PDB file of C-alpha atoms and ligand atoms in Angstrom:
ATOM      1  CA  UNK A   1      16.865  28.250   5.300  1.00 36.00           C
ATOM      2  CA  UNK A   2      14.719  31.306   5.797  1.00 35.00           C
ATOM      3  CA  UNK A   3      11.083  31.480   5.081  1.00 35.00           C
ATOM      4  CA  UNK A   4      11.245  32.376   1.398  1.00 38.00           C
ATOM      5  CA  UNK A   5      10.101  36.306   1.275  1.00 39.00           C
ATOM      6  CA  UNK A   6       6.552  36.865  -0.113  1.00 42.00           C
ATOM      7  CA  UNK A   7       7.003  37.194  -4.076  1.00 45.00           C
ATOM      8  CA  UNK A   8       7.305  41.175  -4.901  1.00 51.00           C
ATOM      9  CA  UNK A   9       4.204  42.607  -6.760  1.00 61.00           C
ATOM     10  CA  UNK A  10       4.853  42.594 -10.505  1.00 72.00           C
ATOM     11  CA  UNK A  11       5.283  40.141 -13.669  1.00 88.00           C
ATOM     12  CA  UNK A  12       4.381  36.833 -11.912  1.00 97.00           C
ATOM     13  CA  UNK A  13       7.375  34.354 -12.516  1.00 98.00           C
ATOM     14  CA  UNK A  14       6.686  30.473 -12.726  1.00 98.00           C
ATOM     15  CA  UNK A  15       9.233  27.884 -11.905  1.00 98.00           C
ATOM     16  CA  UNK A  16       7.903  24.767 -14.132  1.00 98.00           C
ATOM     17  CA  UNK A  17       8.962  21.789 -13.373  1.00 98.00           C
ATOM     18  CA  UNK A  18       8.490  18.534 -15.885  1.00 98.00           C
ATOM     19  CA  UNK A  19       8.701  15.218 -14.417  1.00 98.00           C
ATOM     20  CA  UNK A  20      10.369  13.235 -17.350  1.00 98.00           C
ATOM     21  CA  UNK A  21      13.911  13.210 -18.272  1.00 98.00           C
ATOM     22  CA  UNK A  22      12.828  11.851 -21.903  1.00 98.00           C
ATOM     23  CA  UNK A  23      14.109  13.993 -24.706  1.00 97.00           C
ATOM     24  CA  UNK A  24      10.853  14.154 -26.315  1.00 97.00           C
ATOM     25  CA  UNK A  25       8.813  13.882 -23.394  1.00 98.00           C
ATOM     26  CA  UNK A  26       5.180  14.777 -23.657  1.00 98.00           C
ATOM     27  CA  UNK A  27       5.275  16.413 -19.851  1.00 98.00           C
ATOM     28  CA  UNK A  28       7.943  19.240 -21.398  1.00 98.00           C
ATOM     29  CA  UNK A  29       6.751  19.612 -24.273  1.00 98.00           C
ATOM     30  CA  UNK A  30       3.311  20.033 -22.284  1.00 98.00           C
ATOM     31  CA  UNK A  31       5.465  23.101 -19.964  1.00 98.00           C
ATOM     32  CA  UNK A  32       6.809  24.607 -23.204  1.00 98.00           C
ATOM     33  CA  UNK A  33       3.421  24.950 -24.405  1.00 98.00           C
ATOM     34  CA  UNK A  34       2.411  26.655 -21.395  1.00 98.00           C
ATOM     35  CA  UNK A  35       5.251  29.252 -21.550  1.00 98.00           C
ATOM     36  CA  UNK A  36       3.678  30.115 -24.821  1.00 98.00           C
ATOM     37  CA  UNK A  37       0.141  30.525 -23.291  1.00 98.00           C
ATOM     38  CA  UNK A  38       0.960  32.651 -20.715  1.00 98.00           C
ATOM     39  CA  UNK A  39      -1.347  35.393 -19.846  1.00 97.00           C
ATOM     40  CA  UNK A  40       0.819  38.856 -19.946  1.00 96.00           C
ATOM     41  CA  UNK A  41       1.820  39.432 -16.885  1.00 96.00           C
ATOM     42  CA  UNK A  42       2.957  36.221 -16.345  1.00 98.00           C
ATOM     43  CA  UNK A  43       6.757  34.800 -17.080  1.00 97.00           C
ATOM     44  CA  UNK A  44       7.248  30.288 -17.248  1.00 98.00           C
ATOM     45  CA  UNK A  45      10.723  29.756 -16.386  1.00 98.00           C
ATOM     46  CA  UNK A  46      11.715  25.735 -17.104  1.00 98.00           C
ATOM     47  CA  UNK A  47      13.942  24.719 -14.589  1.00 98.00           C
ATOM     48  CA  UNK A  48      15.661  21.976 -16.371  1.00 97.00           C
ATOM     49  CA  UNK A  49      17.865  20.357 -14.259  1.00 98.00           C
ATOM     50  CA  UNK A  50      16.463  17.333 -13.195  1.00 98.00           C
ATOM     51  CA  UNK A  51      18.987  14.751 -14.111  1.00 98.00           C
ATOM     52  CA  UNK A  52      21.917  16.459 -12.375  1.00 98.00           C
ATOM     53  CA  UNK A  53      19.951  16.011  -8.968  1.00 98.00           C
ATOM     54  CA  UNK A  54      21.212  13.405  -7.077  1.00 98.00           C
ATOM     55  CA  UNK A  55      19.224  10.637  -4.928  1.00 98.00           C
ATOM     56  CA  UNK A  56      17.863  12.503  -2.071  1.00 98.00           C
ATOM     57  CA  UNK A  57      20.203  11.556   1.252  1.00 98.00           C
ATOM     58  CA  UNK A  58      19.533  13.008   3.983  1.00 98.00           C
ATOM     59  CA  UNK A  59      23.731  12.329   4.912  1.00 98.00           C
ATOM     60  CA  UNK A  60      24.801  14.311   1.795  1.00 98.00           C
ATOM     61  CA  UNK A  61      21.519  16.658   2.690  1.00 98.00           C
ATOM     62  CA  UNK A  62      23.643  17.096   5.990  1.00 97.00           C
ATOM     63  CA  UNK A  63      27.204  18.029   4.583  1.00 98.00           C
ATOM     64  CA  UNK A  64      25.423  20.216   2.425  1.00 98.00           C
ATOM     65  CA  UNK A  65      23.299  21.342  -0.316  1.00 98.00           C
ATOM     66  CA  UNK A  66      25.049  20.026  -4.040  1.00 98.00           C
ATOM     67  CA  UNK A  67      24.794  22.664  -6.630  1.00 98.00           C
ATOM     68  CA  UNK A  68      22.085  21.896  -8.416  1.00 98.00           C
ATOM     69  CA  UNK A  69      19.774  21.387  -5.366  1.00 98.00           C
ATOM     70  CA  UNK A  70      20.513  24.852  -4.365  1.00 98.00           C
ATOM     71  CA  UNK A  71      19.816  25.880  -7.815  1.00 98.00           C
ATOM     72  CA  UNK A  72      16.403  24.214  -7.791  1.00 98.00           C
ATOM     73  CA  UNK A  73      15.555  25.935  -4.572  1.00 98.00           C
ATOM     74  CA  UNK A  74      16.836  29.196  -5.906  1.00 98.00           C
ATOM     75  CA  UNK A  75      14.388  28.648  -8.956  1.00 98.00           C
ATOM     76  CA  UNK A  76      11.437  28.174  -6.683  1.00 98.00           C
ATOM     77  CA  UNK A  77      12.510  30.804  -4.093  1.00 98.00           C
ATOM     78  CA  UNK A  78      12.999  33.301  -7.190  1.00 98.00           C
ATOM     79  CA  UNK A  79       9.128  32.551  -8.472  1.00 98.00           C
ATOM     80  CA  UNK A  80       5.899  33.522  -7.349  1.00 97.00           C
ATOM     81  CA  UNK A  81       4.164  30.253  -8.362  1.00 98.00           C
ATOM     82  CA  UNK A  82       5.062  26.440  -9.463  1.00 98.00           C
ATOM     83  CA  UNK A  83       3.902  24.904 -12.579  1.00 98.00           C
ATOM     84  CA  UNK A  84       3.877  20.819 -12.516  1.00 98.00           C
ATOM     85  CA  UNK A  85       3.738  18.762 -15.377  1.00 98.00           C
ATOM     86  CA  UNK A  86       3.860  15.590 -14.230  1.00 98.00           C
ATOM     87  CA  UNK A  87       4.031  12.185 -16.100  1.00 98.00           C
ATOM     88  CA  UNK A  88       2.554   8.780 -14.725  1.00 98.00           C
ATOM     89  CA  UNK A  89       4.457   5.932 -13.804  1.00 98.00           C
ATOM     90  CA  UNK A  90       3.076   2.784 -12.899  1.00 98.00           C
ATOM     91  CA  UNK A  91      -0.140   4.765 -11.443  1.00 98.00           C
ATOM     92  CA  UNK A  92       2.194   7.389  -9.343  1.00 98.00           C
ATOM     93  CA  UNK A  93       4.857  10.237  -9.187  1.00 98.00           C
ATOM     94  CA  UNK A  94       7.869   9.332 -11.570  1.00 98.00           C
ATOM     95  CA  UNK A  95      10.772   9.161  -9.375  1.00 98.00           C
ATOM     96  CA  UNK A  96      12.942  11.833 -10.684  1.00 98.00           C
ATOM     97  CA  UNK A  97       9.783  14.509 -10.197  1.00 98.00           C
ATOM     98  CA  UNK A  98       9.044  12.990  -6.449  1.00 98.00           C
ATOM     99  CA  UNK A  99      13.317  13.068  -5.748  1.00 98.00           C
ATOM    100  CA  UNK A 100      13.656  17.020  -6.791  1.00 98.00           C
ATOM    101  CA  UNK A 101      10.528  17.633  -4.654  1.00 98.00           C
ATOM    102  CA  UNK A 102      11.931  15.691  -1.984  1.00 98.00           C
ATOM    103  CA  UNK A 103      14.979  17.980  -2.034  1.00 98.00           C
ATOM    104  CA  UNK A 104      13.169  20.938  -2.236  1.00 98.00           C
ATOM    105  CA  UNK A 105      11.081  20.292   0.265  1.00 98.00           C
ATOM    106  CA  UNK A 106      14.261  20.540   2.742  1.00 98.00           C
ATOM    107  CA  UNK A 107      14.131  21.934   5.802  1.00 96.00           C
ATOM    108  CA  UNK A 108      10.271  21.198   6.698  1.00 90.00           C
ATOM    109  CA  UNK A 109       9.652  24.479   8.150  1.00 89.00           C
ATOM    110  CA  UNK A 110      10.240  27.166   5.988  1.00 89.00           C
ATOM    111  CA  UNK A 111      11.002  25.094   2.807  1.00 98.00           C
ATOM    112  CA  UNK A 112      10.772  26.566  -0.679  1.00 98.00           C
ATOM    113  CA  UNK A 113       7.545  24.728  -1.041  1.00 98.00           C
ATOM    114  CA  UNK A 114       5.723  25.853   1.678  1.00 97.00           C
ATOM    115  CA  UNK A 115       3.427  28.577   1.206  1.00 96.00           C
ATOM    116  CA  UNK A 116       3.760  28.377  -2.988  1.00 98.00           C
ATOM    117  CA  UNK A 117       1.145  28.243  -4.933  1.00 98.00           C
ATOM    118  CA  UNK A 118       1.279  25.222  -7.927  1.00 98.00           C
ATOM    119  CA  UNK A 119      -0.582  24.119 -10.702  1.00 98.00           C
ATOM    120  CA  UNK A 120      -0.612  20.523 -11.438  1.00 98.00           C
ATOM    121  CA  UNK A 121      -1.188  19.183 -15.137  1.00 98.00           C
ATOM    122  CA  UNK A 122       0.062  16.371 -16.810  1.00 98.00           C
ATOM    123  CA  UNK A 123      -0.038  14.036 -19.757  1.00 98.00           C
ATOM    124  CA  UNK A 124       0.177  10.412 -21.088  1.00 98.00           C
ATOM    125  CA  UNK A 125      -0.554   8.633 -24.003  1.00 98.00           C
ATOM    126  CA  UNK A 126      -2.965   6.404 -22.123  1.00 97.00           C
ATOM    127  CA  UNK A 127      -6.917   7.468 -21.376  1.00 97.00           C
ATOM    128  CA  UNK A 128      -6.291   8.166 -17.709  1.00 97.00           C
ATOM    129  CA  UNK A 129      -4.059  11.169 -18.088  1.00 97.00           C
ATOM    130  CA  UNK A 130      -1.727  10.880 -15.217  1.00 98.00           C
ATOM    131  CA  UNK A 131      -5.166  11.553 -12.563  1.00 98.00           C
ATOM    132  CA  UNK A 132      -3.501   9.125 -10.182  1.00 98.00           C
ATOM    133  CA  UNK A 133       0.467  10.681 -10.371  1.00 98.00           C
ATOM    134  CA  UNK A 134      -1.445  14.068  -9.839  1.00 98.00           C
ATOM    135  CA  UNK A 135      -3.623  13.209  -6.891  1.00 98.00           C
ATOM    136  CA  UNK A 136      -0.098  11.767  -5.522  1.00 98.00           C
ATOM    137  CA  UNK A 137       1.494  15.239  -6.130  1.00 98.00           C
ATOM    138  CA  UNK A 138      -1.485  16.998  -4.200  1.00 98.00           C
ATOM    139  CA  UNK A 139      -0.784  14.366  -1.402  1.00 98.00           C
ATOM    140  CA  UNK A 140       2.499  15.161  -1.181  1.00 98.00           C
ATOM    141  CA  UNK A 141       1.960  18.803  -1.424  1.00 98.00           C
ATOM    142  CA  UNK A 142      -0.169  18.633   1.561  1.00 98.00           C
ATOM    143  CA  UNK A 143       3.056  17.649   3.780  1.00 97.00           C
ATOM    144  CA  UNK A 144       4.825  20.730   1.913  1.00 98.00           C
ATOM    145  CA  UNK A 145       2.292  23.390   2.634  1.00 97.00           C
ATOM    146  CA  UNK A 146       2.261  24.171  -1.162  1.00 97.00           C
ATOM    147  CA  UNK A 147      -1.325  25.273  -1.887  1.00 97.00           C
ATOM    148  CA  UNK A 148      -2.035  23.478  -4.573  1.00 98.00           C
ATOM    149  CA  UNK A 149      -4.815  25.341  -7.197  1.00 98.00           C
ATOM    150  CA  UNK A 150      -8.050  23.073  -7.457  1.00 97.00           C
ATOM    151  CA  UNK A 151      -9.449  23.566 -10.796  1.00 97.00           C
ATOM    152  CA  UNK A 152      -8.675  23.940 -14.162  1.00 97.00           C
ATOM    153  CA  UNK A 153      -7.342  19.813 -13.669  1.00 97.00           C
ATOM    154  CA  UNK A 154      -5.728  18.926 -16.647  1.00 98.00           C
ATOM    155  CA  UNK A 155      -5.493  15.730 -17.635  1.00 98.00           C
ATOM    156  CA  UNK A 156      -3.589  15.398 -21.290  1.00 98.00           C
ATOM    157  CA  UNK A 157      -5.183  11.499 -22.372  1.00 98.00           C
ATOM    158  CA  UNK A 158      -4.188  10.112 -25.759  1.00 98.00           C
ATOM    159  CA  UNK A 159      -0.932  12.792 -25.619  1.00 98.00           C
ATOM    160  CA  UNK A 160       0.182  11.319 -28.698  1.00 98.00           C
ATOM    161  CA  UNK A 161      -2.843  12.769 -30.776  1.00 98.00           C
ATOM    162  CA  UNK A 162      -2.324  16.069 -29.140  1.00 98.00           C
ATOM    163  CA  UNK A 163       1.284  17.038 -29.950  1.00 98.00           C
ATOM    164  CA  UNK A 164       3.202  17.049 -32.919  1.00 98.00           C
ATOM    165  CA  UNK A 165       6.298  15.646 -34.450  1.00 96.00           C
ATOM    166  CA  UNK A 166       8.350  18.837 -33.026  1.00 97.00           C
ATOM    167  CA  UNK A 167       6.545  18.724 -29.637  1.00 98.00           C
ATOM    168  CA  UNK A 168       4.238  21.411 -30.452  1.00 98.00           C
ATOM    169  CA  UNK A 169       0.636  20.922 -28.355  1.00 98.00           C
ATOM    170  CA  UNK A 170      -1.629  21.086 -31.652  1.00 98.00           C
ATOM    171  CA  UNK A 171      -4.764  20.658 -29.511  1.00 98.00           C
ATOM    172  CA  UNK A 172      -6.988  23.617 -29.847  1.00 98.00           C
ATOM    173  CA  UNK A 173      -9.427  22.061 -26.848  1.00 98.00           C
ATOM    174  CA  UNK A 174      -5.973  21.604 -24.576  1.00 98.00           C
ATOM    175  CA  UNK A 175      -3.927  24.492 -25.507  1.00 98.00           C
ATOM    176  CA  UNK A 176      -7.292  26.623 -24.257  1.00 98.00           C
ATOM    177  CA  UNK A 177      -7.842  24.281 -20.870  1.00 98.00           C
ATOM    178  CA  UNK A 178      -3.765  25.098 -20.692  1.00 98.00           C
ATOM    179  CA  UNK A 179      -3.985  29.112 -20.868  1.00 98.00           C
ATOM    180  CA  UNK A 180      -6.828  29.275 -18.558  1.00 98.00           C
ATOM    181  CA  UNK A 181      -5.228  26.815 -16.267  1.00 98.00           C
ATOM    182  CA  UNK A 182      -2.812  29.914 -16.007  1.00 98.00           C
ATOM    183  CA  UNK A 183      -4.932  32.497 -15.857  1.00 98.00           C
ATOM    184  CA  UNK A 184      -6.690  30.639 -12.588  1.00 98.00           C
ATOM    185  CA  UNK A 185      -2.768  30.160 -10.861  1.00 98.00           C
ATOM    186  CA  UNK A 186      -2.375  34.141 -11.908  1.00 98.00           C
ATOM    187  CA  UNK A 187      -5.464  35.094 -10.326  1.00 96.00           C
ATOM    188  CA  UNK A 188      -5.289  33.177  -7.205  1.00 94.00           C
ATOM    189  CA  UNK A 189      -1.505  33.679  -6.106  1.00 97.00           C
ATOM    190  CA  UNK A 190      -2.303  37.697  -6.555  1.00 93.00           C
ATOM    191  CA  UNK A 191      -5.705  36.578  -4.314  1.00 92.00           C
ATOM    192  CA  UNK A 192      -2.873  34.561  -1.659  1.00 91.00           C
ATOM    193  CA  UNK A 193      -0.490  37.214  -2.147  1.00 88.00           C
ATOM    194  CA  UNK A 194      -2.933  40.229  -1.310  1.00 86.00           C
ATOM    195  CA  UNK A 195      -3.920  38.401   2.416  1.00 77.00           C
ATOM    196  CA  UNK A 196      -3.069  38.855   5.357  1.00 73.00           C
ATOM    197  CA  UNK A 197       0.007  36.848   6.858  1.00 65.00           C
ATOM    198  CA  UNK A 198      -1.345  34.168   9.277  1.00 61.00           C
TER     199      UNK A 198
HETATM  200  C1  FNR B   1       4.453   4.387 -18.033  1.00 78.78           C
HETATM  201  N1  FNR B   1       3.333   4.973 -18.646  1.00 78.78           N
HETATM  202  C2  FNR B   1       2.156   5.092 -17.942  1.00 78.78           C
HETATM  203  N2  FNR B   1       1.097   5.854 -18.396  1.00 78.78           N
HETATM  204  C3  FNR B   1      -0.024   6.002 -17.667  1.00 78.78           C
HETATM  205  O1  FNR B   1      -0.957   6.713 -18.109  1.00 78.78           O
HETATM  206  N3  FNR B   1      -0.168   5.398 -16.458  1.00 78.78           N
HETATM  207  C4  FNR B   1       0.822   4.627 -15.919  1.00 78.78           C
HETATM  208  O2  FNR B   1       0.689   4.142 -14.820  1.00 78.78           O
HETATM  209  C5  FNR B   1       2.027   4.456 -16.679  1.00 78.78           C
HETATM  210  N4  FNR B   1       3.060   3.698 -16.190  1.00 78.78           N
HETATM  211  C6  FNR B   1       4.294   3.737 -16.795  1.00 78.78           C
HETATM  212  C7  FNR B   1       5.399   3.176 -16.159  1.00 78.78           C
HETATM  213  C8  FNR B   1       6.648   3.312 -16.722  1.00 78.78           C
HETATM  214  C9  FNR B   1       7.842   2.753 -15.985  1.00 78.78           C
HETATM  215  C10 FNR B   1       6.809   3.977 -17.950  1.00 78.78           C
HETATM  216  C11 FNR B   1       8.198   4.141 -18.559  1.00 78.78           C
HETATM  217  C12 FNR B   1       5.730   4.496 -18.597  1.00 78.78           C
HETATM  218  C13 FNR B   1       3.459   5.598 -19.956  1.00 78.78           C
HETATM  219  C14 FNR B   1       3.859   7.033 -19.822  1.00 78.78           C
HETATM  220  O3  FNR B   1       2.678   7.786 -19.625  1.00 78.78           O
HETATM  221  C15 FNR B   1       4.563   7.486 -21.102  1.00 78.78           C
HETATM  222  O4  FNR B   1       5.808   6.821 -21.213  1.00 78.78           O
HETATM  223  C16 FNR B   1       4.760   8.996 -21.138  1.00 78.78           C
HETATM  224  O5  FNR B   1       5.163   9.363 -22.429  1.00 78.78           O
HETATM  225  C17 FNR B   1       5.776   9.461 -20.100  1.00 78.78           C
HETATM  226  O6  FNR B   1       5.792  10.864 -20.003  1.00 78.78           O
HETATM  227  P1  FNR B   1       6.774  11.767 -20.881  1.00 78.78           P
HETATM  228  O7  FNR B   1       8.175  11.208 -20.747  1.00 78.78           O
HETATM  229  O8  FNR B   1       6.299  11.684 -22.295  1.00 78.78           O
HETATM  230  O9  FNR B   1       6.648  13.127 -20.306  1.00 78.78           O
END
Protein backbone atom coordinates (compact mmCIF):
# COMPACT_ATOMS: atom_id res chain seq x y z
CA UNK A 1 0.00 0.00 0.00
CA UNK A 2 0.85 3.62 -0.58
CA UNK A 3 1.78 6.04 2.08
CA UNK A 4 -1.69 7.17 3.10
CA UNK A 5 -1.99 10.97 1.61
CA UNK A 6 -1.75 13.73 4.28
CA UNK A 7 -5.50 14.28 5.57
CA UNK A 8 -7.05 17.36 3.40
CA UNK A 9 -7.58 20.60 5.47
CA UNK A 10 -11.16 20.74 6.73
CA UNK A 11 -13.71 18.99 9.32
CA UNK A 12 -11.19 16.67 11.08
CA UNK A 13 -12.60 13.01 10.80
CA UNK A 14 -11.81 10.39 13.64
CA UNK A 15 -11.75 6.71 13.09
CA UNK A 16 -12.59 5.36 16.82
CA UNK A 17 -11.86 2.27 17.52
CA UNK A 18 -13.30 0.34 20.89
CA UNK A 19 -11.52 -2.61 22.04
CA UNK A 20 -14.49 -4.76 23.41
CA UNK A 21 -16.86 -6.77 21.46
CA UNK A 22 -19.35 -6.68 24.62
CA UNK A 23 -22.75 -5.36 23.77
CA UNK A 24 -22.77 -3.06 26.58
CA UNK A 25 -19.25 -2.47 26.79
CA UNK A 26 -18.04 0.45 28.82
CA UNK A 27 -15.02 1.14 26.08
CA UNK A 28 -18.05 2.00 23.32
CA UNK A 29 -20.12 3.41 25.20
CA UNK A 30 -16.93 5.52 26.36
CA UNK A 31 -16.37 6.32 22.07
CA UNK A 32 -20.08 7.17 21.74
CA UNK A 33 -19.71 9.63 24.35
CA UNK A 34 -16.91 11.16 22.67
CA UNK A 35 -18.74 11.53 19.30
CA UNK A 36 -21.09 13.61 21.32
CA UNK A 37 -18.26 15.84 22.76
CA UNK A 38 -16.72 16.66 19.80
CA UNK A 39 -15.42 20.08 19.34
CA UNK A 40 -17.06 21.53 15.90
CA UNK A 41 -14.90 20.95 13.51
CA UNK A 42 -14.37 17.67 14.39
CA UNK A 43 -16.43 14.38 13.01
CA UNK A 44 -16.01 10.55 15.41
CA UNK A 45 -16.68 7.93 13.01
CA UNK A 46 -17.05 4.26 15.03
CA UNK A 47 -15.63 1.77 13.00
CA UNK A 48 -17.48 -1.17 14.27
CA UNK A 49 -16.30 -4.06 12.79
CA UNK A 50 -14.22 -5.76 15.03
CA UNK A 51 -15.69 -9.18 15.27
CA UNK A 52 -15.74 -9.82 11.52
CA UNK A 53 -11.80 -9.48 11.57
CA UNK A 54 -10.23 -12.56 11.40
CA UNK A 55 -6.98 -13.86 13.40
CA UNK A 56 -4.19 -11.98 11.93
CA UNK A 57 -2.12 -14.60 9.42
CA UNK A 58 0.33 -13.44 7.78
CA UNK A 59 -0.58 -16.61 4.94
CA UNK A 60 -4.14 -15.25 4.46
CA UNK A 61 -2.32 -11.56 4.88
CA UNK A 62 -0.42 -12.95 1.71
CA UNK A 63 -3.39 -14.14 -0.59
CA UNK A 64 -4.89 -11.05 0.29
CA UNK A 65 -6.57 -8.50 2.28
CA UNK A 66 -10.39 -10.06 3.56
CA UNK A 67 -13.02 -7.46 3.35
CA UNK A 68 -13.27 -6.19 6.42
CA UNK A 69 -9.48 -5.65 6.90
CA UNK A 70 -9.53 -3.49 3.91
CA UNK A 71 -12.44 -1.78 5.33
CA UNK A 72 -10.63 -1.06 8.59
CA UNK A 73 -7.72 0.35 6.69
CA UNK A 74 -10.03 2.35 4.51
CA UNK A 75 -11.55 3.81 7.85
CA UNK A 76 -8.17 4.88 9.09
CA UNK A 77 -6.81 5.95 5.65
CA UNK A 78 -10.19 8.06 5.25
CA UNK A 79 -9.49 9.97 8.86
CA UNK A 80 -7.26 12.50 9.95
CA UNK A 81 -6.82 11.11 13.50
CA UNK A 82 -7.52 7.72 15.64
CA UNK A 83 -9.49 7.64 18.72
CA UNK A 84 -8.71 4.42 21.12
CA UNK A 85 -10.81 3.28 23.71
CA UNK A 86 -9.30 0.55 24.98
CA UNK A 87 -10.43 -1.98 27.71
CA UNK A 88 -7.97 -3.98 30.09
CA UNK A 89 -7.50 -7.49 30.08
CA UNK A 90 -5.55 -9.28 32.45
CA UNK A 91 -3.20 -6.00 32.78
CA UNK A 92 -2.83 -5.62 28.73
CA UNK A 93 -4.36 -4.99 25.19
CA UNK A 94 -7.62 -7.17 24.78
CA UNK A 95 -6.93 -9.35 21.94
CA UNK A 96 -9.50 -8.35 19.50
CA UNK A 97 -8.15 -4.42 19.83
CA UNK A 98 -4.26 -5.71 19.53
CA UNK A 99 -5.53 -8.30 16.30
CA UNK A 100 -7.29 -5.23 14.21
CA UNK A 101 -4.14 -3.18 14.99
CA UNK A 102 -2.06 -5.93 13.99
CA UNK A 103 -3.85 -5.94 10.62
CA UNK A 104 -3.74 -2.49 10.18
CA UNK A 105 -0.51 -2.11 10.84
CA UNK A 106 0.23 -4.17 7.44
CA UNK A 107 2.74 -3.42 5.33
CA UNK A 108 5.36 -1.82 7.95
CA UNK A 109 6.34 0.93 5.78
CA UNK A 110 3.70 3.01 4.77
CA UNK A 111 0.93 1.37 6.92
CA UNK A 112 -2.30 3.16 7.77
CA UNK A 113 -0.88 3.69 11.18
CA UNK A 114 2.12 5.28 10.52
CA UNK A 115 2.23 8.87 10.67
CA UNK A 116 -1.58 9.11 12.45
CA UNK A 117 -2.12 10.84 15.16
CA UNK A 118 -4.29 8.80 18.20
CA UNK A 119 -5.73 9.43 21.35
CA UNK A 120 -5.74 6.72 23.82
CA UNK A 121 -8.51 6.53 26.66
CA UNK A 122 -10.04 3.80 28.23
CA UNK A 123 -12.19 2.43 31.00
CA UNK A 124 -12.82 -0.37 33.59
CA UNK A 125 -14.76 -0.92 36.44
CA UNK A 126 -11.66 -1.51 38.53
CA UNK A 127 -9.45 1.59 40.22
CA UNK A 128 -6.61 1.25 37.73
CA UNK A 129 -8.45 2.34 34.64
CA UNK A 130 -6.89 0.31 31.95
CA UNK A 131 -3.16 2.52 32.66
CA UNK A 132 -1.37 -0.73 31.90
CA UNK A 133 -3.55 -1.85 28.41
CA UNK A 134 -2.83 1.89 27.46
CA UNK A 135 0.87 2.10 28.10
CA UNK A 136 0.78 -1.34 25.96
CA UNK A 137 -1.06 0.54 23.13
CA UNK A 138 1.64 3.43 23.22
CA UNK A 139 4.26 0.54 23.04
CA UNK A 140 2.88 -0.82 20.27
CA UNK A 141 2.26 2.40 18.59
CA UNK A 142 5.86 3.12 18.78
CA UNK A 143 6.57 0.10 16.19
CA UNK A 144 3.61 1.74 14.03
CA UNK A 145 4.89 5.25 13.84
CA UNK A 146 1.42 6.42 15.11
CA UNK A 147 2.17 9.54 17.20
CA UNK A 148 0.43 8.93 19.94
CA UNK A 149 -0.99 12.43 21.89
CA UNK A 150 0.59 12.61 25.51
CA UNK A 151 -1.82 14.31 27.67
CA UNK A 152 -5.19 14.62 28.44
CA UNK A 153 -4.62 10.49 29.76
CA UNK A 154 -7.80 9.25 30.54
CA UNK A 155 -8.22 6.73 32.71
CA UNK A 156 -12.22 5.85 33.27
CA UNK A 157 -11.79 3.87 37.13
CA UNK A 158 -14.97 2.66 38.80
CA UNK A 159 -16.75 2.81 34.98
CA UNK A 160 -19.69 1.42 36.48
CA UNK A 161 -20.45 4.67 38.60
CA UNK A 162 -19.81 6.73 35.57
CA UNK A 163 -22.28 5.45 32.94
CA UNK A 164 -25.74 4.73 32.99
CA UNK A 165 -28.20 1.99 32.42
CA UNK A 166 -28.40 3.08 28.53
CA UNK A 167 -24.60 3.59 28.28
CA UNK A 168 -24.78 7.21 28.61
CA UNK A 169 -21.26 8.68 30.37
CA UNK A 170 -23.20 10.63 33.28
CA UNK A 171 -19.87 11.86 34.67
CA UNK A 172 -19.70 15.57 34.57
CA UNK A 173 -15.72 15.38 35.77
CA UNK A 174 -15.15 12.63 32.70
CA UNK A 175 -17.37 13.82 30.04
CA UNK A 176 -15.17 17.34 30.48
CA UNK A 177 -11.53 15.34 30.71
CA UNK A 178 -13.31 13.52 27.41
CA UNK A 179 -14.06 16.84 25.27
CA UNK A 180 -10.81 18.35 26.04
CA UNK A 181 -9.06 15.12 25.39
CA UNK A 182 -10.43 16.09 21.82
CA UNK A 183 -9.82 19.37 21.66
CA UNK A 184 -5.85 18.49 22.46
CA UNK A 185 -5.96 15.53 19.33
CA UNK A 186 -7.75 18.58 17.19
CA UNK A 187 -5.17 20.96 17.99
CA UNK A 188 -2.16 18.90 17.60
CA UNK A 189 -2.94 16.88 14.27
CA UNK A 190 -3.69 20.59 12.64
CA UNK A 191 -0.02 21.42 14.57
CA UNK A 192 1.43 17.76 12.66
CA UNK A 193 -0.51 18.50 9.72
CA UNK A 194 0.77 22.22 9.21
CA UNK A 195 4.81 20.84 9.27
CA UNK A 196 6.95 20.28 7.10
CA UNK A 197 7.27 16.64 5.54
CA UNK A 198 10.47 14.99 6.94
C1 LIG B 1 -10.96 -8.11 32.90
N1 LIG B 1 -11.11 -6.89 33.58
C2 LIG B 1 -9.99 -6.20 33.98
N2 LIG B 1 -10.06 -4.90 34.45
C3 LIG B 1 -8.95 -4.21 34.78
O1 LIG B 1 -9.05 -3.03 35.19
N3 LIG B 1 -7.72 -4.77 34.69
C4 LIG B 1 -7.54 -6.05 34.24
O2 LIG B 1 -6.43 -6.51 34.12
C5 LIG B 1 -8.71 -6.80 33.87
N4 LIG B 1 -8.60 -8.08 33.40
C6 LIG B 1 -9.68 -8.71 32.83
C7 LIG B 1 -9.51 -9.90 32.13
C8 LIG B 1 -10.58 -10.46 31.46
C9 LIG B 1 -10.35 -11.72 30.66
C10 LIG B 1 -11.85 -9.86 31.52
C11 LIG B 1 -13.02 -10.47 30.76
C12 LIG B 1 -12.03 -8.71 32.23
C13 LIG B 1 -12.43 -6.29 33.72
C14 LIG B 1 -12.73 -5.42 32.54
O3 LIG B 1 -12.17 -4.14 32.80
C15 LIG B 1 -14.25 -5.30 32.38
O4 LIG B 1 -14.78 -6.55 31.99
C16 LIG B 1 -14.63 -4.22 31.37
O5 LIG B 1 -16.01 -3.99 31.47
C17 LIG B 1 -14.24 -4.61 29.95
O6 LIG B 1 -14.41 -3.52 29.07
P1 LIG B 1 -15.77 -3.27 28.27
O7 LIG B 1 -16.17 -4.57 27.60
O8 LIG B 1 -16.80 -2.85 29.28
O9 LIG B 1 -15.45 -2.20 27.30
Amino acid sequence: METPPRAPDGPLVVCGIAGSLREKSYNRALLRAARELAPEGMEVRIFERLAELPLFNQDVEAAGDPEPVQALKRAIAAAGALLIATPEYNHGVPGVLKNALDWASRPPRGSVLAGKPAAIFGASPGVTGTARAQSQLRQAFVFTQTPALLQPEILVYRAHEKFDADGRLTDEKTREFVGRLLRELADWTRRLRQAPAP
